[in-house]
PDB file of C-alpha atoms in Angstrom:
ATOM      1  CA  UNK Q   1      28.190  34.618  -7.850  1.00 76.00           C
ATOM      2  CA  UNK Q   2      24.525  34.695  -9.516  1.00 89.00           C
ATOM      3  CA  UNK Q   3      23.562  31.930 -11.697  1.00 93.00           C
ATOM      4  CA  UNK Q   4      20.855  32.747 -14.067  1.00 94.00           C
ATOM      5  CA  UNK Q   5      18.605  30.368 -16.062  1.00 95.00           C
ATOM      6  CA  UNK Q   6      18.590  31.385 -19.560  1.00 94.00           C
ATOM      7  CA  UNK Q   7      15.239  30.050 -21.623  1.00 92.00           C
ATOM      8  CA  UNK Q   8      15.932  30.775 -25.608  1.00 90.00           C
ATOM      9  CA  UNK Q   9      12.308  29.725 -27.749  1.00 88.00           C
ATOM     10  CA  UNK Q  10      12.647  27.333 -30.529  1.00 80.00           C
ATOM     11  CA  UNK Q  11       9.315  26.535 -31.609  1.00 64.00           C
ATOM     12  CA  UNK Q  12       7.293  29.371 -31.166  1.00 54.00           C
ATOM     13  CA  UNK Q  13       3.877  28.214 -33.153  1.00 53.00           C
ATOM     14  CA  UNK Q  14       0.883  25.919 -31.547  1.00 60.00           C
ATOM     15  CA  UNK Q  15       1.489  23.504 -34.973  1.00 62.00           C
ATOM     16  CA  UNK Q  16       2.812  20.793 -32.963  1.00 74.00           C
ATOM     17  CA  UNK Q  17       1.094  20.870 -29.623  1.00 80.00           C
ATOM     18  CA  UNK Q  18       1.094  17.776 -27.237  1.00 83.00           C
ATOM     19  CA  UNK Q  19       1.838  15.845 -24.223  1.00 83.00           C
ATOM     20  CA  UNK Q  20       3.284  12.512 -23.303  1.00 85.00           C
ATOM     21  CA  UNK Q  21       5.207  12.606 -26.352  1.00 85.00           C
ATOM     22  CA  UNK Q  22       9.379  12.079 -26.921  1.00 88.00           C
ATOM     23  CA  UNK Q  23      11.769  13.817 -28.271  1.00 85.00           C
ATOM     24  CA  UNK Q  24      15.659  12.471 -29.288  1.00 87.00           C
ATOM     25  CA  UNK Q  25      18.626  14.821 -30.174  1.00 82.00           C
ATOM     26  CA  UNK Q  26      20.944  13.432 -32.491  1.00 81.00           C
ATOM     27  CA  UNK Q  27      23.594  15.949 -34.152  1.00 72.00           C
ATOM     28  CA  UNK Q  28      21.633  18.877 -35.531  1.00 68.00           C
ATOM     29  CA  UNK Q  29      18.098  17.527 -35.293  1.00 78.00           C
ATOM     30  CA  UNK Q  30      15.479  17.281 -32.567  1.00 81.00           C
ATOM     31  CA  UNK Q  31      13.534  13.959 -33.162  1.00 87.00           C
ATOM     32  CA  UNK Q  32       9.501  14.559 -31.746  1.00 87.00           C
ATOM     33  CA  UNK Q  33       6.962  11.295 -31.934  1.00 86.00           C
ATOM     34  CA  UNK Q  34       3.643  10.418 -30.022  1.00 86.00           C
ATOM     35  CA  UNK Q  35       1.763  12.116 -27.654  1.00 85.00           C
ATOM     36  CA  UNK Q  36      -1.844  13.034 -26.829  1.00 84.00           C
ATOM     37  CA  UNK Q  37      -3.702  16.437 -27.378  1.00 75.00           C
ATOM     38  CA  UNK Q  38      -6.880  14.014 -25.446  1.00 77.00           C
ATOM     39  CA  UNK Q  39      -6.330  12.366 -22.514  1.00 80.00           C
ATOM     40  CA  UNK Q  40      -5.209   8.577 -23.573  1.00 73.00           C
ATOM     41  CA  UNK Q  41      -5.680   8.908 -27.350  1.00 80.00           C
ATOM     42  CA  UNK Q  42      -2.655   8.569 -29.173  1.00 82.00           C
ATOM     43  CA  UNK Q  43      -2.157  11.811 -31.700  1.00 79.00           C
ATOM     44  CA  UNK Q  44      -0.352   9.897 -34.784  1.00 80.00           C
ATOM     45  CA  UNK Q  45       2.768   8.194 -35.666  1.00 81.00           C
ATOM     46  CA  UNK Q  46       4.497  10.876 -37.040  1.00 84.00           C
ATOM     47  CA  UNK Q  47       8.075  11.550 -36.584  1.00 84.00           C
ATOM     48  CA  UNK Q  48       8.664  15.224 -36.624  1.00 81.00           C
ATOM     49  CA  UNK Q  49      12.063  16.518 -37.082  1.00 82.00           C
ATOM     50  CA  UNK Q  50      13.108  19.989 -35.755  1.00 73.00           C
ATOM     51  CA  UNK Q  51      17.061  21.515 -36.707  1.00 67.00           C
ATOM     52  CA  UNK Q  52      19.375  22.421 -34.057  1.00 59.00           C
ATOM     53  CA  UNK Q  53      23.035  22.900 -33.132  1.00 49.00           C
ATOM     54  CA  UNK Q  54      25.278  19.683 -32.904  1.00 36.00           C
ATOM     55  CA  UNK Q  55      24.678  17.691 -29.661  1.00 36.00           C
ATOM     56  CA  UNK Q  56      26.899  14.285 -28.528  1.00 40.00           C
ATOM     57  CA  UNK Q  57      24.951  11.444 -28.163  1.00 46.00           C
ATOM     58  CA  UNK Q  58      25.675   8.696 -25.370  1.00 60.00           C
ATOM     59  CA  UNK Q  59      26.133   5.220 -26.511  1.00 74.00           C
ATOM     60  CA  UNK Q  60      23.321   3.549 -23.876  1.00 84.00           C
ATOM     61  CA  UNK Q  61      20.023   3.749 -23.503  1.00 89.00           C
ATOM     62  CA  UNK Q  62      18.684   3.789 -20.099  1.00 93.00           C
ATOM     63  CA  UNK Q  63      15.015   2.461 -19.269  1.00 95.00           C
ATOM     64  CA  UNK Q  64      14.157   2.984 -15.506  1.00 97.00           C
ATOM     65  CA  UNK Q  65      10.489   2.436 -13.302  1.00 97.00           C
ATOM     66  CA  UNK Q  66       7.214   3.257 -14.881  1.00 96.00           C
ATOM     67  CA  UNK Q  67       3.648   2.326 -14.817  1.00 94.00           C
ATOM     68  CA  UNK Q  68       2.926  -0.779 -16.308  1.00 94.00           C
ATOM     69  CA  UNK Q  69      -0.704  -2.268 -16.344  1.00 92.00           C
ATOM     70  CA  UNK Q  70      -0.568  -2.347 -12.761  1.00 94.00           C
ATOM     71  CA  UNK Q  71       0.799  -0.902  -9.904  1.00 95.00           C
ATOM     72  CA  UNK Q  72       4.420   0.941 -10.212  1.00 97.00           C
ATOM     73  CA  UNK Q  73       7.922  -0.190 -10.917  1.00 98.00           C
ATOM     74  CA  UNK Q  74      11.757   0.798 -10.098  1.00 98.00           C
ATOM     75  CA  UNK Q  75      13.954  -1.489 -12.657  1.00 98.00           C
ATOM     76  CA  UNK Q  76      16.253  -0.945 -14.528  1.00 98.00           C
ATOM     77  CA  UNK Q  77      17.704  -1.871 -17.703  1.00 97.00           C
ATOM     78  CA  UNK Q  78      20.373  -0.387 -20.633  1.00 95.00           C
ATOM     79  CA  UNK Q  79      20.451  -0.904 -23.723  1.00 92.00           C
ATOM     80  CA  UNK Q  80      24.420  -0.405 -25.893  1.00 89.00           C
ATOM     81  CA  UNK Q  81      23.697   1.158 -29.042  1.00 80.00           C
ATOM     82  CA  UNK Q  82      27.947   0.488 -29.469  1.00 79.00           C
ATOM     83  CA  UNK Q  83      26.881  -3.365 -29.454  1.00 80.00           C
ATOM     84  CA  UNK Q  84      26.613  -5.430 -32.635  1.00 80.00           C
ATOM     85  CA  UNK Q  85      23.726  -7.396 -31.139  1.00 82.00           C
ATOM     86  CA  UNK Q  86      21.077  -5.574 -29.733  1.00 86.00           C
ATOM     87  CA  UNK Q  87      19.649  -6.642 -26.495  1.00 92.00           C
ATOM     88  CA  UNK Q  88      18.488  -5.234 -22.725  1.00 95.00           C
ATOM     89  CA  UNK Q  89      20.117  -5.839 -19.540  1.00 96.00           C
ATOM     90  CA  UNK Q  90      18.541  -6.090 -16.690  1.00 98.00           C
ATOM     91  CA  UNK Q  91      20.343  -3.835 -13.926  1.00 98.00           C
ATOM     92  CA  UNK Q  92      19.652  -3.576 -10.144  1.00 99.00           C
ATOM     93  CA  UNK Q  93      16.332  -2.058  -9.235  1.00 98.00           C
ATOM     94  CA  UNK Q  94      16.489   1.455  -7.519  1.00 98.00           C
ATOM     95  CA  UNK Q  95      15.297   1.906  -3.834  1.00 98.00           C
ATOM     96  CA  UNK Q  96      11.599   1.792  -3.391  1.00 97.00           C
ATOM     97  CA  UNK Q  97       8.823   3.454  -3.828  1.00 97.00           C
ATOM     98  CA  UNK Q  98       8.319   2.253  -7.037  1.00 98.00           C
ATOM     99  CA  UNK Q  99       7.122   4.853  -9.462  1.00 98.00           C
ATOM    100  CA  UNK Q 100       5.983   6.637 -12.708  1.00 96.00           C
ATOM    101  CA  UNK Q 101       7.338  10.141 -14.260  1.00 96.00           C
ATOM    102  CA  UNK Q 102      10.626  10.052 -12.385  1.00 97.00           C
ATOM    103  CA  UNK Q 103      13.801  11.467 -14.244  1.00 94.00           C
ATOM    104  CA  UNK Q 104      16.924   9.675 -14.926  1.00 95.00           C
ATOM    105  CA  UNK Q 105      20.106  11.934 -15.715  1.00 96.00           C
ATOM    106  CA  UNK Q 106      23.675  10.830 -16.685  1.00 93.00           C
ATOM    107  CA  UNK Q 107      26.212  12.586 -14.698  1.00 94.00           C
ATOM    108  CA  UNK Q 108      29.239  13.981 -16.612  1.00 92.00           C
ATOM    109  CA  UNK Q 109      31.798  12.592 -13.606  1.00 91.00           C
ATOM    110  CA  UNK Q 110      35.196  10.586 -14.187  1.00 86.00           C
ATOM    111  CA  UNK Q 111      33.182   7.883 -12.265  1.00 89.00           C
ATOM    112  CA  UNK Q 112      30.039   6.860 -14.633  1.00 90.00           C
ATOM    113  CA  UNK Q 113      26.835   7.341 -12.803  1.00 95.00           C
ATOM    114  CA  UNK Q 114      23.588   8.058 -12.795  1.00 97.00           C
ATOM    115  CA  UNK Q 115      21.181  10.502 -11.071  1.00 98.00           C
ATOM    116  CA  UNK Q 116      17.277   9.814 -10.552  1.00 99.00           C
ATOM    117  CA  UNK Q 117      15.043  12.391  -8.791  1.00 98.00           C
ATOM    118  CA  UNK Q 118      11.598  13.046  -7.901  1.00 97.00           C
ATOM    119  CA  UNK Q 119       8.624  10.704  -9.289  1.00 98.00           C
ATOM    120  CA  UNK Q 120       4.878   9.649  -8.518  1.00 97.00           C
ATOM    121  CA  UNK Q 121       3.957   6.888  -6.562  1.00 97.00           C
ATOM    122  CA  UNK Q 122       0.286   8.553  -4.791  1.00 94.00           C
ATOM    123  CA  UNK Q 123       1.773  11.380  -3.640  1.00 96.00           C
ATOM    124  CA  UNK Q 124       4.916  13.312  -5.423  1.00 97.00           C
ATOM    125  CA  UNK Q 125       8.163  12.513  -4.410  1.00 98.00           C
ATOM    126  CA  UNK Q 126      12.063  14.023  -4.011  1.00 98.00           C
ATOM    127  CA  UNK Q 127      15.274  13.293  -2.793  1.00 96.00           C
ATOM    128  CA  UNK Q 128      18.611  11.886  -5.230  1.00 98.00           C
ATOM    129  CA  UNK Q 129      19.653   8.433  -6.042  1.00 98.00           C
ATOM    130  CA  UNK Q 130      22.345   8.131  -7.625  1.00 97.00           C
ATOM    131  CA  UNK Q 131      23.691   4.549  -9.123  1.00 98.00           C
ATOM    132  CA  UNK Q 132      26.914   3.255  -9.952  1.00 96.00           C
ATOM    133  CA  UNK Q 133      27.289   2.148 -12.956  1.00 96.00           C
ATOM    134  CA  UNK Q 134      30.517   0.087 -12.184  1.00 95.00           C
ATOM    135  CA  UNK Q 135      29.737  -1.504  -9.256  1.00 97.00           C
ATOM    136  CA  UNK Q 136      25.517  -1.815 -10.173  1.00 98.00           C
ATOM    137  CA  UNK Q 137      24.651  -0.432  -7.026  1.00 98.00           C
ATOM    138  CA  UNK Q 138      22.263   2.654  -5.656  1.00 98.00           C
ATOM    139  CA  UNK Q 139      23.007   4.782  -2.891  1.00 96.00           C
ATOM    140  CA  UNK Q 140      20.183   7.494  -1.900  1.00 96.00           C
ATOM    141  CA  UNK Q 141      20.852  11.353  -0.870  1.00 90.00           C
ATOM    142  CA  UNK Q 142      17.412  12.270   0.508  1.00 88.00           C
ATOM    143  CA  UNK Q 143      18.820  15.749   1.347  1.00 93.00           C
ATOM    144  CA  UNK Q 144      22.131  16.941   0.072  1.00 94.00           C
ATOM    145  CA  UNK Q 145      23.094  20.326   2.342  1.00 92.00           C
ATOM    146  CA  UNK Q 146      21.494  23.704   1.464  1.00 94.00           C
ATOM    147  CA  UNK Q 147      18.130  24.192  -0.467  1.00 97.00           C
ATOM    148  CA  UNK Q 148      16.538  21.211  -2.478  1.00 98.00           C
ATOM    149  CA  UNK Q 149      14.205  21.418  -5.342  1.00 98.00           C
ATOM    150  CA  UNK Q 150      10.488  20.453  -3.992  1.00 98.00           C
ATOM    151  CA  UNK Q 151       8.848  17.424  -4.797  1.00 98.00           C
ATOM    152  CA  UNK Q 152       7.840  16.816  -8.575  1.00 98.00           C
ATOM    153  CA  UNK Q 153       7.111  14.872 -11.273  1.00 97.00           C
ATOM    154  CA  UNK Q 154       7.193  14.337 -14.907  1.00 97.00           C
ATOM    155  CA  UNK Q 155       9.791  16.915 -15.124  1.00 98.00           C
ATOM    156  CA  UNK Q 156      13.029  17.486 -17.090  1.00 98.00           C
ATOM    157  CA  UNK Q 157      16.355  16.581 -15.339  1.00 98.00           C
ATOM    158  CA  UNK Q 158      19.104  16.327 -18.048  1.00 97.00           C
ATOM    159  CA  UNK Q 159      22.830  15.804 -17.069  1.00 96.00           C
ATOM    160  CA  UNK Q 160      25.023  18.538 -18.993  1.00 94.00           C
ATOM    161  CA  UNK Q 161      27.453  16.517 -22.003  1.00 89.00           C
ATOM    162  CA  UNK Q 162      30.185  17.866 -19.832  1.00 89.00           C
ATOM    163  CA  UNK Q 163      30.566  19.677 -16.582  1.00 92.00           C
ATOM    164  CA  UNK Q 164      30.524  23.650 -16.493  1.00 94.00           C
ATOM    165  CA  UNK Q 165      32.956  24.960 -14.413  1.00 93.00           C
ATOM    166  CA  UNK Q 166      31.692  28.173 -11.942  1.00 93.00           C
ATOM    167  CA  UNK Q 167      33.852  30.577 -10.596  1.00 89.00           C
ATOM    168  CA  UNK Q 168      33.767  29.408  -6.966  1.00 87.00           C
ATOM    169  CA  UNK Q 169      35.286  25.878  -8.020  1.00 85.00           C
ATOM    170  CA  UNK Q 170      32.619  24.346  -7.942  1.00 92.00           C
ATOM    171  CA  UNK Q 171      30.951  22.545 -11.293  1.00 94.00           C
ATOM    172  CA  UNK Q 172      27.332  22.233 -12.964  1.00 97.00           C
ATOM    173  CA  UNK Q 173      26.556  18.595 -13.173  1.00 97.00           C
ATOM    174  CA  UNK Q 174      22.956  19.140 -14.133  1.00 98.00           C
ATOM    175  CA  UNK Q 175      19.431  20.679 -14.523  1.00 99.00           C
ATOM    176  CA  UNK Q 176      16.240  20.238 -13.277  1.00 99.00           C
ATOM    177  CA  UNK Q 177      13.458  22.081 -14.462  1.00 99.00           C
ATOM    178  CA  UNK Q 178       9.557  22.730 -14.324  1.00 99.00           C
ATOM    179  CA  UNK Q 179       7.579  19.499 -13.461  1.00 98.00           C
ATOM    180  CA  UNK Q 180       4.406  18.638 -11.542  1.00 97.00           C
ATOM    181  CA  UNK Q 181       3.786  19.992  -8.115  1.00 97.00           C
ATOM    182  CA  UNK Q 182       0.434  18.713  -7.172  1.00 95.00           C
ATOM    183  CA  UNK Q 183      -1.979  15.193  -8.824  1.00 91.00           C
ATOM    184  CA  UNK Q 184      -5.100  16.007 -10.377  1.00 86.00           C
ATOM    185  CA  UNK Q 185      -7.775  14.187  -7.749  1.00 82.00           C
ATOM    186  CA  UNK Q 186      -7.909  10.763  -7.869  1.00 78.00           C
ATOM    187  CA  UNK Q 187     -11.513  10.947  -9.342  1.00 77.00           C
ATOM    188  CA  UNK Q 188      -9.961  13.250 -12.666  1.00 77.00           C
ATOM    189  CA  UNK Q 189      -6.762  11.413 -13.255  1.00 72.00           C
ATOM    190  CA  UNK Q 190      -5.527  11.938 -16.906  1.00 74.00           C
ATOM    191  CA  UNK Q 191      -8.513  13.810 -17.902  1.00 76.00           C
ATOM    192  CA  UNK Q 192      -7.280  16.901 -15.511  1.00 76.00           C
ATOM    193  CA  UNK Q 193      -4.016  18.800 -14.871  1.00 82.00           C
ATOM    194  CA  UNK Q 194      -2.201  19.431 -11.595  1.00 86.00           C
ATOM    195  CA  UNK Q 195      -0.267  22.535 -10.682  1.00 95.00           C
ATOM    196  CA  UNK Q 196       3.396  22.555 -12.024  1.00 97.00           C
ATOM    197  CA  UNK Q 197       6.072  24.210 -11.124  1.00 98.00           C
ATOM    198  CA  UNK Q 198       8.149  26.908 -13.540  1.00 97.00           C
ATOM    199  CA  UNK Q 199      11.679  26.231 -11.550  1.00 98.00           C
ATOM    200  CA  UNK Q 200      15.120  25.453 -12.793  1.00 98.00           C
ATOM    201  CA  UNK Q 201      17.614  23.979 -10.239  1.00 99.00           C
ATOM    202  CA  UNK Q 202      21.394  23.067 -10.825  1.00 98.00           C
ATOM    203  CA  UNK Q 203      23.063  19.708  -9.481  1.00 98.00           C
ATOM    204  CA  UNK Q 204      26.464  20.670  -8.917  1.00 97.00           C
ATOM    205  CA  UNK Q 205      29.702  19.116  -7.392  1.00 94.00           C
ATOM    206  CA  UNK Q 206      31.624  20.496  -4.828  1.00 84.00           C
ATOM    207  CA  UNK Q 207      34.513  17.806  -5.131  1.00 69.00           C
ATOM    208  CA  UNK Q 208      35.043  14.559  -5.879  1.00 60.00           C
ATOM    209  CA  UNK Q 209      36.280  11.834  -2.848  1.00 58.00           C
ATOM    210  CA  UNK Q 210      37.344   8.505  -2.784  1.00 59.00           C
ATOM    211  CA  UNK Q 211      34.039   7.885  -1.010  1.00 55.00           C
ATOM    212  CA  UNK Q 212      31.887   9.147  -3.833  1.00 62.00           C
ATOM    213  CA  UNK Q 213      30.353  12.702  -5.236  1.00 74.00           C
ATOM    214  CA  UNK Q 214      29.896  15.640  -3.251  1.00 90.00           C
ATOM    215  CA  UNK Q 215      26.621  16.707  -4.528  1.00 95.00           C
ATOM    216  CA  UNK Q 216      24.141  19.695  -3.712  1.00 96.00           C
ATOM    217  CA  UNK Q 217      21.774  21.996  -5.338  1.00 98.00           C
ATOM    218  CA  UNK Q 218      21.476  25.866  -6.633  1.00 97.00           C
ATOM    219  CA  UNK Q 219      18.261  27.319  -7.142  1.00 95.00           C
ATOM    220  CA  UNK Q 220      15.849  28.416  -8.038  1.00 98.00           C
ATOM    221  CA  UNK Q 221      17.586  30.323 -10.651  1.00 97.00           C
ATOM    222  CA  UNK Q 222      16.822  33.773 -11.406  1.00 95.00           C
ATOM    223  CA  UNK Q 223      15.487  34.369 -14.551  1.00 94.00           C
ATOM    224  CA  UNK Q 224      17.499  37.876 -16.101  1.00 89.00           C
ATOM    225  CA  UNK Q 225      14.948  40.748 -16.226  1.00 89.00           C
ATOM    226  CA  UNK Q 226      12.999  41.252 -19.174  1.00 89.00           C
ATOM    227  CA  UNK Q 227      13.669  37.512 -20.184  1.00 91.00           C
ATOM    228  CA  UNK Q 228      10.906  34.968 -20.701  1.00 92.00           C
ATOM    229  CA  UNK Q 229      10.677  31.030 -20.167  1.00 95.00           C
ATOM    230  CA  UNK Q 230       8.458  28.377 -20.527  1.00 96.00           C
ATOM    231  CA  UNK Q 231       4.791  28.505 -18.605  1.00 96.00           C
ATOM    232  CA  UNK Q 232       4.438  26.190 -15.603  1.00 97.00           C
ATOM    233  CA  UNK Q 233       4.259  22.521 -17.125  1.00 97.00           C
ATOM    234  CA  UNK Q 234       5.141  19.098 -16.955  1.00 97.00           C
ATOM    235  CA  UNK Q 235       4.542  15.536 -19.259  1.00 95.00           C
ATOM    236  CA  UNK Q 236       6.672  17.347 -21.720  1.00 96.00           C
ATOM    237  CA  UNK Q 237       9.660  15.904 -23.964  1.00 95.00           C
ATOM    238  CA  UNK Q 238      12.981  16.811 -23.237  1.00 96.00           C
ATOM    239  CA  UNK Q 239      16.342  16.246 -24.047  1.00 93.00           C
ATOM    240  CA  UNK Q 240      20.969  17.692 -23.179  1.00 92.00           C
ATOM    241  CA  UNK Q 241      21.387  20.174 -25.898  1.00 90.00           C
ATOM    242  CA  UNK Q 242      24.940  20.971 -26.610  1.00 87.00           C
ATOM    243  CA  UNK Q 243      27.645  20.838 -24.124  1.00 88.00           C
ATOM    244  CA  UNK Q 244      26.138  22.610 -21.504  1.00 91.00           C
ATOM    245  CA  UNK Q 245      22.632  22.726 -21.714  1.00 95.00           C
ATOM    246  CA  UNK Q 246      18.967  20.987 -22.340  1.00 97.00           C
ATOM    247  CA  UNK Q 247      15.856  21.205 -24.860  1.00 95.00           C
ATOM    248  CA  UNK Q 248      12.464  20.654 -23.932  1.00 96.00           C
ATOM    249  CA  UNK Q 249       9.159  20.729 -25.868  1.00 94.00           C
ATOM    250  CA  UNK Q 250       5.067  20.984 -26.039  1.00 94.00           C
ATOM    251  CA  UNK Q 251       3.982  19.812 -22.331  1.00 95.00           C
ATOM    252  CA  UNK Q 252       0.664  19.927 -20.163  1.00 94.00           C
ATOM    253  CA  UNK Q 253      -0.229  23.223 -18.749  1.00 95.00           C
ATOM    254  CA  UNK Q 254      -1.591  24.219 -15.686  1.00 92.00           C
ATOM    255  CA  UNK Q 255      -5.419  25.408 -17.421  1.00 92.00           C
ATOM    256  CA  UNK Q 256      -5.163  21.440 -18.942  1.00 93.00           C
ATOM    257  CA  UNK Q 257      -3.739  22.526 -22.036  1.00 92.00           C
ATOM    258  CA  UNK Q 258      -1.240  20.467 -23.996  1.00 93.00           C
ATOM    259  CA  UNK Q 259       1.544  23.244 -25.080  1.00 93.00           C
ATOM    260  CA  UNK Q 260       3.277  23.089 -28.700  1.00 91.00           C
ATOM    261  CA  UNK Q 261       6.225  25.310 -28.550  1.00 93.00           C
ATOM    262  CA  UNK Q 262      10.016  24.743 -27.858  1.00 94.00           C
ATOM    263  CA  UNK Q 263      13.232  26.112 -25.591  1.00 96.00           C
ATOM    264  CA  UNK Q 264      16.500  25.415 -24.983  1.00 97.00           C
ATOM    265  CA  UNK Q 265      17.972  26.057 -21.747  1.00 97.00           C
ATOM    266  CA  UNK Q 266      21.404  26.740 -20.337  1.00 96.00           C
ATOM    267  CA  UNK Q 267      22.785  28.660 -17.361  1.00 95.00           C
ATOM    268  CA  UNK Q 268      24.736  31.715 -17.392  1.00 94.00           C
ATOM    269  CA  UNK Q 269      27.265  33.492 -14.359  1.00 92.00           C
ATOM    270  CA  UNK Q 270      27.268  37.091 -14.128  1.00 83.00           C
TER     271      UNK Q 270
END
C-alpha cells in the first residue's frame, strides 16, 4: 500500500497574499480575515470569501495555548455554538511546555477527543497529546511506534470529518502538513523567516481498545509524479475540507515572503 498526498490549487493569484491570518469553512465558502504582509501590522479588516464544495461544521469551538503579552500558555477552553447562551469554558490545561503555534485537531473516533502536536516554546517541539473530552483529561504519546513527523510549528494539522478507511484495516484519522522547522534568531524574530518544512504526514488508527486509541503515523507522503504542492511554509490559515480532507491558504515562505494562493489536500491509495 502507497499513500500519496494529493495538493489540488485553489487560489492561484498573489491578490490575497498574507500571513497570520484565518480562514473558516462553512458549507461552500472559505471565510479569510486578518493577517500581515509586514511583520506586526495588521493588513485590514476585510472578510474575504472564497467558494468551495460543502464541508460539515463541528458545533464547538476550541481555543488552546498561545502567546499572550507575556510568556506562553497551555489552556484550554470551548466554546458550543449549539448553546443558546454563548459563553467559554474553561477546560484542563494540556501538559507543559506552554506554547505558541501548536495545532489542535478533532479526531473523528466513537470516543470524542482531541489531538495537539508540535508548537514553540524557544525551541520547536513534537510528540501527541491527545485529551479526552469526556473525562477532561490529557494523556501524552511522545512517540507512537514507527516514523514521527519532526518537530514544527505553526503548521496545519486538521482531523478528517470522518475516518478514511485503507486497505490494510487500518484508518486515516488525520493530516499534518508543512510547518516551521527552524526560529528565525532571537535578534530577527517576526521581522525574519525560519526554514519550513513541505511534508504531509497521516495520523492513523490501528484499532480501538478499551484502554484508549492505537495511534501512529505514515509519512512523509509521496507526492504522485508530475504533481505539484504548496512551497515550504508555515503561519498560514487552514481549515477540514470535505469528508476526507483539508484547505490551507497564503502563509510565510522560506525567502520571508507572505504567500497568497490556495490548496486543498486529501490522500489517495494506489
Amino acid at each position: 500500500m502507497t499513500l500519496y498526498a494529493v495538493w489540488t490549487p485553489i487560489v492561484p493569484s498573489k491578490s490575497l497574499n498574507r500571513s497570520s491570518h484565518s480562514v473558516a469553512v462553512v458549507k461552500a465558502k472559505a471565510y479569510i480575515f486578518g493577517g500581515e504582509l509586514k511583520p506586526r501590522t495588521p493588513l485590514d479588516s476585510d472578510i474575504h470569501v472564497l467558494d468551495i464544495q460543502s464541508f460539515l461544521l463541528h458545533p464547538t469551538i476550541y481555543l488552546h495555548a498561545g502567546c499572550p503579552a507575556k510568556g506562553r500558555i497551555g489552556t484550554l477552553h470551548s466554546l458550543d455554538l449549539s448553546s443558546n447562551k454563548l459563553s467559554w469554558e474553561k477546560l484542563a490545561s494540556a501538559p507543559e511546555p506552554g506554547r505558541g503555534g501548536t495545532n489542535l485537531a478533532v479526531l473523528p473516533v466513537a470516543k470524542p477527543t482531541l489531538a495537539r502536536f508540535g508548537g514553540f516554546a524557544g525551541h520547536e517541539l513534537a510528540g501527541l497529546d491527545l485529551y479526552d473530552v469526556a473525562t477532561n483529561t490529557w494523556s501524552s504519546s511522545p512517540h507512537l511506534p514507527g516514523a514521527n513527523p519532526p518537530a514544527r510549528s505553526v503548521a496545519g494539522f486538521v482531523g478528517l470529518a470522518r475516518s478514511k478507511e485503507l486497505s490494510d484495516s487500518r484508518a486515516a484519522l488525520a493530516l499534518l502538513f508543512l510547518g516551521e522547522q527552524d526560529p528565525t534568531p532571537p535578534e530577527v524574530g517576526h521581522d525574519g523567516a525560519g526554514r519550513f518544512h513541505d511534508d504531509v504526514w497521516v495520523l492513523v488508527q490501528r484499532h480501538e481498545t478499551d484502554g484508549g486509541l492505537a495511534l501512529e503515523w505514515l509519512g512523509p507522503l509521496k507526492r504522485k509524479e508530475g504533481s505539484k504542492g504548496p512551497t515550504p511554509r508555515g503561519w498560514f490559515g487552514y481549515a477540514g475540507y470535505g469528508p476526507d480532507g483539508a484547505l490551507m491558504f497564503g502563509g510565510l515562505e522560506d525567502s520571508n515572503e507572505r504567500a497568497g494562493d490556495g490548496w486543498t489536500l486529501r490522500i489517495e491509495e494506489a
